[in-house]
């Protein structure tokens, strides 16, 4: 039977999901607050609506006779869109509101890990009294990460000893007007992500990916939603061992075991420390940009994962091509602090060469495609090695040009990766 799949969301991650379903036995429909031209060209229908409005999403799902829905971003999960779809008889591949709290409520996330003996949890304390939090900063023996409890688009965390001083951290706590925050020990090491496909008490994992949050080359500047990422032709990254990957997967296994009836993607963001992986955070959906590393090398039909999840069948074994990927985002000039919209996007799928183009936040007009104030588009190279994939992405960026745009060209380069390897070597030798 042919499926009618509803894709919810309009960013680069969702464009990657749409591409993963393009050749499946499914008719794809999409809805988002923005019209993504790449998704619109693949989908049989595209509706612009507020994706955090469960009624609006359910109404569109009914209009297209959706049989499965894939929820891309975190905000609709927090709004209970999965719950509403399930109540309307549409299978949602994405966790219900209560399960999505593993991402949407950082205090819940840490308390869940503690109560269920999930390994890798850092020391933490939760505060709704900001002066008490500042006192804790003064009293704590070491550096701390300051985390707002709710969603901040990847831009709310401040790390004492890295991004801010203790005094600047306390100023941030006092002036940010958050109702609750989590203060947790600063983890030292190299970050990486493993995304797990979860349903019916089972999970299947994808190769590890390393994202780059900092805005500027050399890991400088403010945090962003993610400037790009890379994966290797193996499950692990060059600074990891096979056992590091397996240890992280065991943390995911303990988490899935403790989450009853979770379905969708469980994204574990880990810090590889001198003693092994620790949990930076969990997310309840594909990463953006990490989906653009994972889905292009997924050889298993993603639709088979979705239908197995819905039909309560065993999840298929996931096959990934033994290929490396490098993803580089083009963002508007001034992003993320003072972005300037309106630059022309000069690249399309035909002119991207061997690279894959994923549109994110762009404005398609009669006379072309223009940037907005968010990340604009990503170019992904896929190759036998990270170096080959990086060169493919760079070639496409040369076609795109950089008028009104900015890119972190160092992502996936040999120099930056060697710095990661050297850093882990130094930590493990101490």
Coordinates of C-alpha atoms in Angstrom, one line a residue:
X1 CA 0.0 0.0 0.0
X2 CA 1.2 3.5 -0.9
X3 CA 1.6 5.8 2.2
X4 CA 0.7 9.4 2.5
X5 CA 3.4 10.9 4.6
X6 CA 3.1 14.3 6.2
X7 CA 6.4 16.1 6.9
X8 CA 6.1 18.8 9.6
X9 CA 8.8 21.5 9.4
X10 CA 10.5 23.6 6.8
X11 CA 14.3 23.7 7.6
X12 CA 17.4 22.1 6.2
X13 CA 16.8 19.0 8.4
X14 CA 13.3 18.6 6.9
X15 CA 14.6 19.0 3.4
X16 CA 17.0 16.1 4.2
X17 CA 14.0 14.0 5.4
X18 CA 12.1 14.9 2.3
X19 CA 15.0 13.7 0.1
X20 CA 15.2 10.5 2.1
X21 CA 11.6 9.8 1.2
X22 CA 11.7 11.0 -2.3
X23 CA 12.1 7.6 -4.0
X24 CA 10.0 5.7 -1.5
X25 CA 6.5 4.2 -2.1
X26 CA 4.9 7.3 -0.5
X27 CA 3.3 10.5 -1.5
X28 CA 4.9 13.2 0.5
X29 CA 3.1 16.3 1.8
X30 CA 4.6 19.0 4.0
X31 CA 3.6 21.8 6.3
X32 CA 5.7 24.5 7.8
X33 CA 5.6 28.1 8.9
X34 CA 8.0 28.9 6.0
X35 CA 7.9 27.7 2.5
X36 CA 11.0 25.7 1.8
X37 CA 11.5 25.6 -2.0
X38 CA 13.5 22.4 -1.9
X39 CA 10.7 20.5 0.0
X40 CA 8.0 22.1 -2.1
X41 CA 9.6 20.7 -5.3
X42 CA 9.6 17.2 -3.9
X43 CA 6.2 17.3 -2.1
X44 CA 2.8 16.6 -3.7
X45 CA 1.4 19.4 -1.5
X46 CA 2.8 22.1 0.8
X47 CA 0.8 24.0 3.3
X48 CA 2.0 27.1 5.1
X49 CA 0.7 27.0 8.7
X50 CA 1.7 27.3 12.3
X51 CA 3.3 24.0 13.2
X52 CA 2.9 24.5 16.9
X53 CA -0.9 24.6 16.5
X54 CA -2.0 21.0 16.8
X55 CA -5.5 21.6 15.4
X56 CA -4.0 23.2 12.2
X57 CA -1.7 20.3 11.7
X58 CA -4.4 17.7 12.3
X59 CA -6.7 19.5 9.9
X60 CA -4.1 19.4 7.1
X61 CA -3.3 15.8 7.9
X62 CA -7.0 14.9 7.5
X63 CA -7.2 16.9 4.2
X64 CA -4.4 14.8 2.7
X65 CA -5.5 11.5 4.3
X66 CA -2.1 11.2 6.0
X67 CA -1.2 7.7 7.2
X68 CA 2.1 8.7 8.8
X69 CA 3.6 12.0 10.0
X70 CA 7.2 12.8 10.6
X71 CA 7.8 15.7 13.0
X72 CA 11.1 17.5 12.3
X73 CA 11.5 20.4 14.8
X74 CA 11.3 20.4 18.6
X75 CA 8.7 23.2 19.0
X76 CA 5.8 21.1 17.6
X77 CA 6.8 18.2 19.8
X78 CA 6.6 20.5 22.9
X79 CA 3.2 21.8 21.7
X80 CA 1.8 18.2 21.7
X81 CA 1.4 17.8 17.9
X82 CA 2.3 14.1 18.1
X83 CA -0.4 13.6 20.8
X84 CA -3.0 15.4 18.6
X85 CA -2.1 13.4 15.5
X86 CA -2.3 10.1 17.3
X87 CA -5.7 11.0 18.7
X88 CA -6.8 11.7 15.1
X89 CA -5.6 8.3 13.9
X90 CA -2.4 9.4 12.2
X91 CA 0.8 7.7 13.3
X92 CA 3.4 10.3 14.4
X93 CA 7.0 9.4 14.1
X94 CA 8.0 11.7 17.0
X95 CA 7.5 11.5 20.7
X96 CA 4.5 12.7 22.6
X97 CA 4.7 15.9 24.6
X98 CA 5.5 14.1 27.8
X99 CA 8.4 12.1 26.2
X100 CA 9.7 15.1 24.4
X101 CA 10.5 16.6 27.7
X102 CA 13.8 14.7 27.4
X103 CA 14.7 17.7 25.3
X104 CA 12.2 20.5 26.1
X105 CA 12.8 20.5 29.9
X106 CA 16.5 20.3 30.8
X107 CA 15.7 19.9 34.5
X108 CA 13.5 16.9 33.7
X109 CA 16.2 15.5 31.5
X110 CA 18.8 15.5 34.3
X111 CA 16.4 14.3 37.0
X112 CA 15.2 11.5 34.6
X113 CA 18.8 10.4 34.1
X114 CA 19.5 10.5 37.8
X115 CA 16.4 8.6 38.8
X116 CA 16.9 5.9 36.2
X117 CA 20.6 5.5 36.7
X118 CA 21.4 6.5 33.1
X119 CA 25.2 6.7 32.9
X120 CA 27.0 9.8 31.8
X121 CA 25.0 12.4 33.8
X122 CA 27.1 15.3 35.0
X123 CA 26.7 16.9 38.5
X124 CA 23.8 19.4 38.4
X125 CA 21.5 21.6 40.4
X126 CA 18.2 23.2 39.4
X127 CA 17.2 26.8 40.4
X128 CA 14.2 29.0 40.2
X129 CA 15.8 31.5 42.6
X130 CA 18.4 33.3 40.4
X131 CA 20.3 34.8 43.4
X132 CA 20.6 31.3 44.9
X133 CA 22.0 30.2 41.5
X134 CA 24.6 33.0 41.6
X135 CA 25.6 31.9 45.1
X136 CA 26.1 28.4 43.8
X137 CA 28.4 29.7 41.1
X138 CA 30.5 31.4 43.8
X139 CA 30.6 28.2 45.9
X140 CA 31.1 25.6 43.3
X141 CA 34.6 24.2 43.0
X142 CA 35.0 24.3 39.2
X143 CA 33.4 25.7 36.1
X144 CA 29.7 25.4 35.3
X145 CA 27.5 25.3 32.3
X146 CA 24.4 27.6 32.6
X147 CA 21.4 26.1 30.9
X148 CA 17.9 27.6 30.7
X149 CA 15.4 24.8 31.3
X150 CA 13.3 25.4 28.2
X151 CA 14.0 25.5 24.4
X152 CA 16.4 28.2 23.2
X153 CA 17.3 27.1 19.7
X154 CA 20.7 26.0 20.7
X155 CA 21.8 29.5 21.7
X156 CA 20.9 29.8 25.4
X157 CA 23.7 27.9 27.1
X158 CA 26.7 29.8 28.5
X159 CA 29.8 28.0 29.7
X160 CA 31.9 29.5 32.5
X161 CA 35.6 29.2 31.7
X162 CA 34.9 29.0 28.0
X163 CA 32.4 31.6 26.8
X164 CA 32.1 33.7 29.9
X165 CA 33.8 34.4 33.2
X166 CA 32.1 33.6 36.5
X167 CA 31.1 37.2 36.9
X168 CA 29.7 37.4 33.4
X169 CA 27.9 34.1 34.0
X170 CA 26.2 35.6 37.1
X171 CA 25.2 38.7 35.1
X172 CA 23.7 36.5 32.4
X173 CA 21.7 34.6 35.1
X174 CA 20.4 37.8 36.6
X175 CA 19.5 39.6 33.4
X176 CA 18.2 36.8 31.2
X177 CA 14.7 36.6 32.8
X178 CA 14.6 32.8 32.9
X179 CA 12.1 31.2 35.3
X180 CA 14.4 28.2 35.9
X181 CA 17.9 27.2 35.1
X182 CA 20.2 24.2 35.4
X183 CA 23.7 24.6 36.6
X184 CA 25.9 21.6 35.8
X185 CA 29.6 20.8 35.8
X186 CA 31.5 21.8 32.7
X187 CA 32.5 18.8 30.7
X188 CA 35.9 18.9 29.0
X189 CA 36.6 17.0 25.9
X190 CA 35.3 16.7 22.3
X191 CA 31.6 16.8 21.5
X192 CA 29.9 14.3 19.2
X193 CA 26.3 13.2 18.4
X194 CA 24.7 9.8 17.8
X195 CA 21.2 9.8 16.5
X196 CA 19.0 6.7 17.3
X197 CA 15.9 5.6 15.4
X198 CA 13.5 4.4 18.2
X199 CA 10.2 2.6 18.3
X200 CA 8.5 -0.3 20.0
X201 CA 11.2 -0.5 22.7
X202 CA 13.9 -1.0 20.0
X203 CA 16.5 1.4 18.6
X204 CA 19.0 1.5 15.7
X205 CA 21.9 4.0 15.7
X206 CA 23.6 6.1 13.0
X207 CA 27.3 7.0 12.6
X208 CA 28.6 9.6 15.0
X209 CA 28.6 13.3 13.8
X210 CA 30.4 16.3 15.1
X211 CA 28.5 19.6 14.9
X212 CA 30.2 23.1 15.1
X213 CA 28.1 25.5 17.2
X214 CA 30.5 28.5 17.2
X215 CA 29.8 31.1 14.6
X216 CA 33.4 31.7 13.4
X217 CA 36.3 29.7 12.2
X218 CA 38.6 28.3 14.9
X219 CA 35.6 27.7 17.2
X220 CA 35.3 31.4 18.0
X221 CA 32.3 33.6 18.5
X222 CA 28.8 33.1 19.8
X223 CA 26.8 29.9 19.7
X224 CA 24.5 29.3 16.7
X225 CA 22.0 26.7 15.7
X226 CA 25.0 24.9 14.1
X227 CA 27.4 26.0 11.3
X228 CA 28.1 22.6 9.9
X229 CA 29.2 19.1 10.7
X230 CA 31.0 16.0 9.5
X231 CA 30.9 12.3 9.8
X232 CA 33.5 9.6 8.8
X233 CA 33.2 6.5 6.7
X234 CA 33.1 4.5 10.0
X235 CA 30.6 4.7 12.9
X236 CA 33.1 6.6 15.0
X237 CA 34.9 9.9 14.3
X238 CA 38.7 10.3 13.9
X239 CA 39.2 11.3 17.6
X240 CA 37.2 8.4 18.9
X241 CA 37.7 4.6 19.3
X242 CA 35.2 1.9 18.6
X243 CA 34.8 1.5 22.3
X244 CA 33.9 5.2 22.7
X245 CA 31.1 4.8 20.2
X246 CA 29.9 1.6 21.9
X247 CA 29.9 3.3 25.3
X248 CA 27.8 6.1 24.0
X249 CA 25.4 3.6 22.4
X250 CA 25.1 1.9 25.8
X251 CA 23.9 5.2 27.3
X252 CA 21.3 5.5 24.6
X253 CA 20.2 1.9 25.3
X254 CA 19.7 2.7 29.0
X255 CA 17.7 5.9 28.1
X256 CA 15.4 4.0 25.7
X257 CA 14.9 1.3 28.2
X258 CA 13.7 3.9 30.8
X259 CA 11.5 5.7 28.3
X260 CA 8.2 3.8 27.9
X261 CA 6.6 4.0 24.5
X262 CA 9.1 6.5 23.0
X263 CA 9.1 6.7 19.2
X264 CA 11.0 8.9 16.8
X265 CA 14.6 10.1 16.9
X266 CA 16.6 10.2 20.1
X267 CA 19.6 12.4 19.6
X268 CA 22.4 12.0 22.2
X269 CA 24.9 14.8 22.3
X270 CA 28.0 13.5 24.1
X271 CA 31.2 14.9 25.4
X272 CA 34.1 12.5 25.0
X273 CA 36.0 13.1 28.2
X274 CA 39.2 11.5 29.4
X275 CA 37.1 8.9 31.2
X276 CA 34.7 8.3 28.3
X277 CA 31.4 9.7 27.0
X278 CA 29.2 12.0 29.2
X279 CA 25.8 13.4 28.2
X280 CA 25.7 17.1 27.2
X281 CA 22.0 16.8 26.3
X282 CA 19.4 14.7 24.6
X283 CA 17.2 16.0 21.8
X284 CA 13.9 14.4 20.7
X285 CA 14.4 14.8 16.9
X286 CA 17.0 14.7 14.2
X287 CA 19.8 17.2 14.5
X288 CA 20.1 20.2 12.2
X289 CA 22.7 19.9 10.6
X290 CA 23.3 16.3 11.7
X291 CA 20.4 14.9 9.7
X292 CA 22.2 16.1 6.6
X293 CA 25.1 13.9 7.4
X294 CA 23.1 10.9 8.3
X295 CA 20.3 10.6 5.8
X296 CA 22.3 10.9 2.6
X297 CA 24.3 7.8 3.5
X298 CA 21.3 5.8 4.8
X299 CA 20.8 2.9 2.4
X300 CA 17.8 1.4 4.2
X301 CA 14.5 2.9 2.9
X302 CA 13.5 5.4 5.6
X303 CA 9.9 4.6 4.8
X304 CA 10.5 1.0 5.9
X305 CA 11.6 2.4 9.3
X306 CA 8.4 4.5 9.6
X307 CA 6.0 1.7 8.6
X308 CA 7.7 -0.9 10.9
X309 CA 7.4 1.6 13.8
X310 CA 3.7 2.2 13.1
X311 CA 2.9 -1.5 12.5
X312 CA 4.7 -2.6 15.7
X313 CA 7.1 -4.7 13.7
X314 CA 10.8 -5.0 14.5
X315 CA 12.8 -2.1 13.1
X316 CA 14.8 -3.0 10.1
X317 CA 18.6 -3.2 10.5
X318 CA 20.0 0.1 9.2
X319 CA 22.6 0.0 6.5
X320 CA 24.8 3.1 6.0
X321 CA 27.1 3.6 3.1
X322 CA 30.8 3.6 4.2
X323 CA 31.2 7.2 3.1
X324 CA 32.2 10.3 4.9
X325 CA 30.2 13.5 4.8
X326 CA 30.9 17.2 5.4
X327 CA 28.1 19.7 5.8
X328 CA 28.7 23.5 5.7
X329 CA 26.0 26.1 6.3
X330 CA 25.8 29.4 4.5
X331 CA 24.3 32.0 6.9
X332 CA 23.4 35.6 6.4
X333 CA 26.1 38.2 7.0
X334 CA 25.9 39.2 10.7
X335 CA 24.4 35.9 11.9
X336 CA 23.6 35.1 14.7
X337 CA 23.7 38.5 16.5
X338 CA 22.7 41.0 13.8
X339 CA 21.8 39.1 10.7
X340 CA 21.1 40.9 7.4
X341 CA 18.4 39.5 5.2
X342 CA 17.9 39.9 1.4
X343 CA 21.0 38.5 -0.2
X344 CA 20.4 36.5 -3.4
X345 CA 20.9 32.8 -3.2
X346 CA 22.9 32.0 -6.4
X347 CA 23.0 28.2 -6.2
X348 CA 20.4 25.6 -6.9
X349 CA 20.3 21.8 -7.1
X350 CA 21.5 21.8 -10.7
X351 CA 24.6 24.0 -10.1
X352 CA 25.7 22.4 -6.9
X353 CA 27.8 19.9 -8.8
X354 CA 28.5 16.7 -6.7
X355 CA 27.3 18.4 -3.5
X356 CA 23.8 18.0 -2.1
X357 CA 22.0 21.3 -1.5
X358 CA 19.6 21.7 1.4
X359 CA 17.5 24.8 1.7
X360 CA 16.9 26.1 5.2
X361 CA 15.4 29.5 5.9
X362 CA 15.0 31.3 2.6
X363 CA 12.5 33.5 0.9
X364 CA 11.4 32.3 -2.6
X365 CA 10.1 35.2 -4.7
X366 CA 9.1 35.4 -8.4
X367 CA 12.6 36.7 -9.3
X368 CA 14.7 34.3 -7.2
X369 CA 15.5 33.0 -3.7
X370 CA 16.7 35.3 -1.0
X371 CA 18.2 35.0 2.5
X372 CA 16.2 35.6 5.7
X373 CA 17.7 36.3 9.1
X374 CA 18.3 32.6 9.9
X375 CA 20.6 29.9 8.4
X376 CA 20.1 30.0 4.7
X377 CA 21.2 26.7 3.1
X378 CA 23.6 23.9 3.6
X379 CA 25.9 22.1 1.1
X380 CA 26.9 18.5 1.8
X381 CA 29.8 16.6 0.3
X382 CA 29.8 12.8 0.4
X383 CA 33.1 11.0 -0.3
X384 CA 35.3 8.1 0.5
X385 CA 37.1 10.2 3.0
X386 CA 36.4 13.4 5.0
X387 CA 38.9 15.2 2.9
X388 CA 37.1 14.2 -0.3
X389 CA 33.7 15.2 1.1
X390 CA 35.1 18.5 2.3
X391 CA 36.5 19.4 -1.1
X392 CA 33.1 18.6 -2.7
X393 CA 31.3 20.9 -0.3
X394 CA 33.9 23.7 -0.9
X395 CA 33.6 23.4 -4.6
X396 CA 29.8 24.0 -4.4
X397 CA 30.4 26.9 -2.0
X398 CA 32.6 28.5 -4.7
X399 CA 29.6 28.4 -7.0
X400 CA 27.3 29.8 -4.4
X401 CA 29.6 32.8 -3.7
X402 CA 29.6 34.7 -0.5
X403 CA 27.8 38.0 -1.3
X404 CA 25.8 38.7 1.8
X405 CA 26.7 35.2 3.2
X406 CA 29.2 33.8 5.6
X407 CA 30.5 30.2 5.9
X408 CA 32.8 28.4 8.3
X409 CA 35.3 27.0 5.7
X410 CA 37.3 25.2 8.4
X411 CA 34.6 22.5 9.1
X412 CA 35.9 19.1 8.0
X413 CA 39.4 20.4 7.2
X414 CA 42.5 18.3 8.1
X415 CA 43.8 21.0 10.4
X416 CA 40.7 21.2 12.4
X417 CA 40.2 17.5 12.7
X418 CA 43.9 17.1 13.8
X419 CA 43.3 19.6 16.5
X420 CA 40.4 17.4 17.8
X421 CA 42.7 14.3 17.7
X422 CA 45.5 16.1 19.5
X423 CA 43.1 17.5 22.1
X424 CA 41.8 14.0 23.0
X425 CA 45.3 12.7 23.0
X426 CA 46.3 15.3 25.5
X427 CA 43.3 14.7 27.8
X428 CA 43.9 10.9 27.8
X429 CA 47.6 11.3 28.5
X430 CA 47.0 13.3 31.6

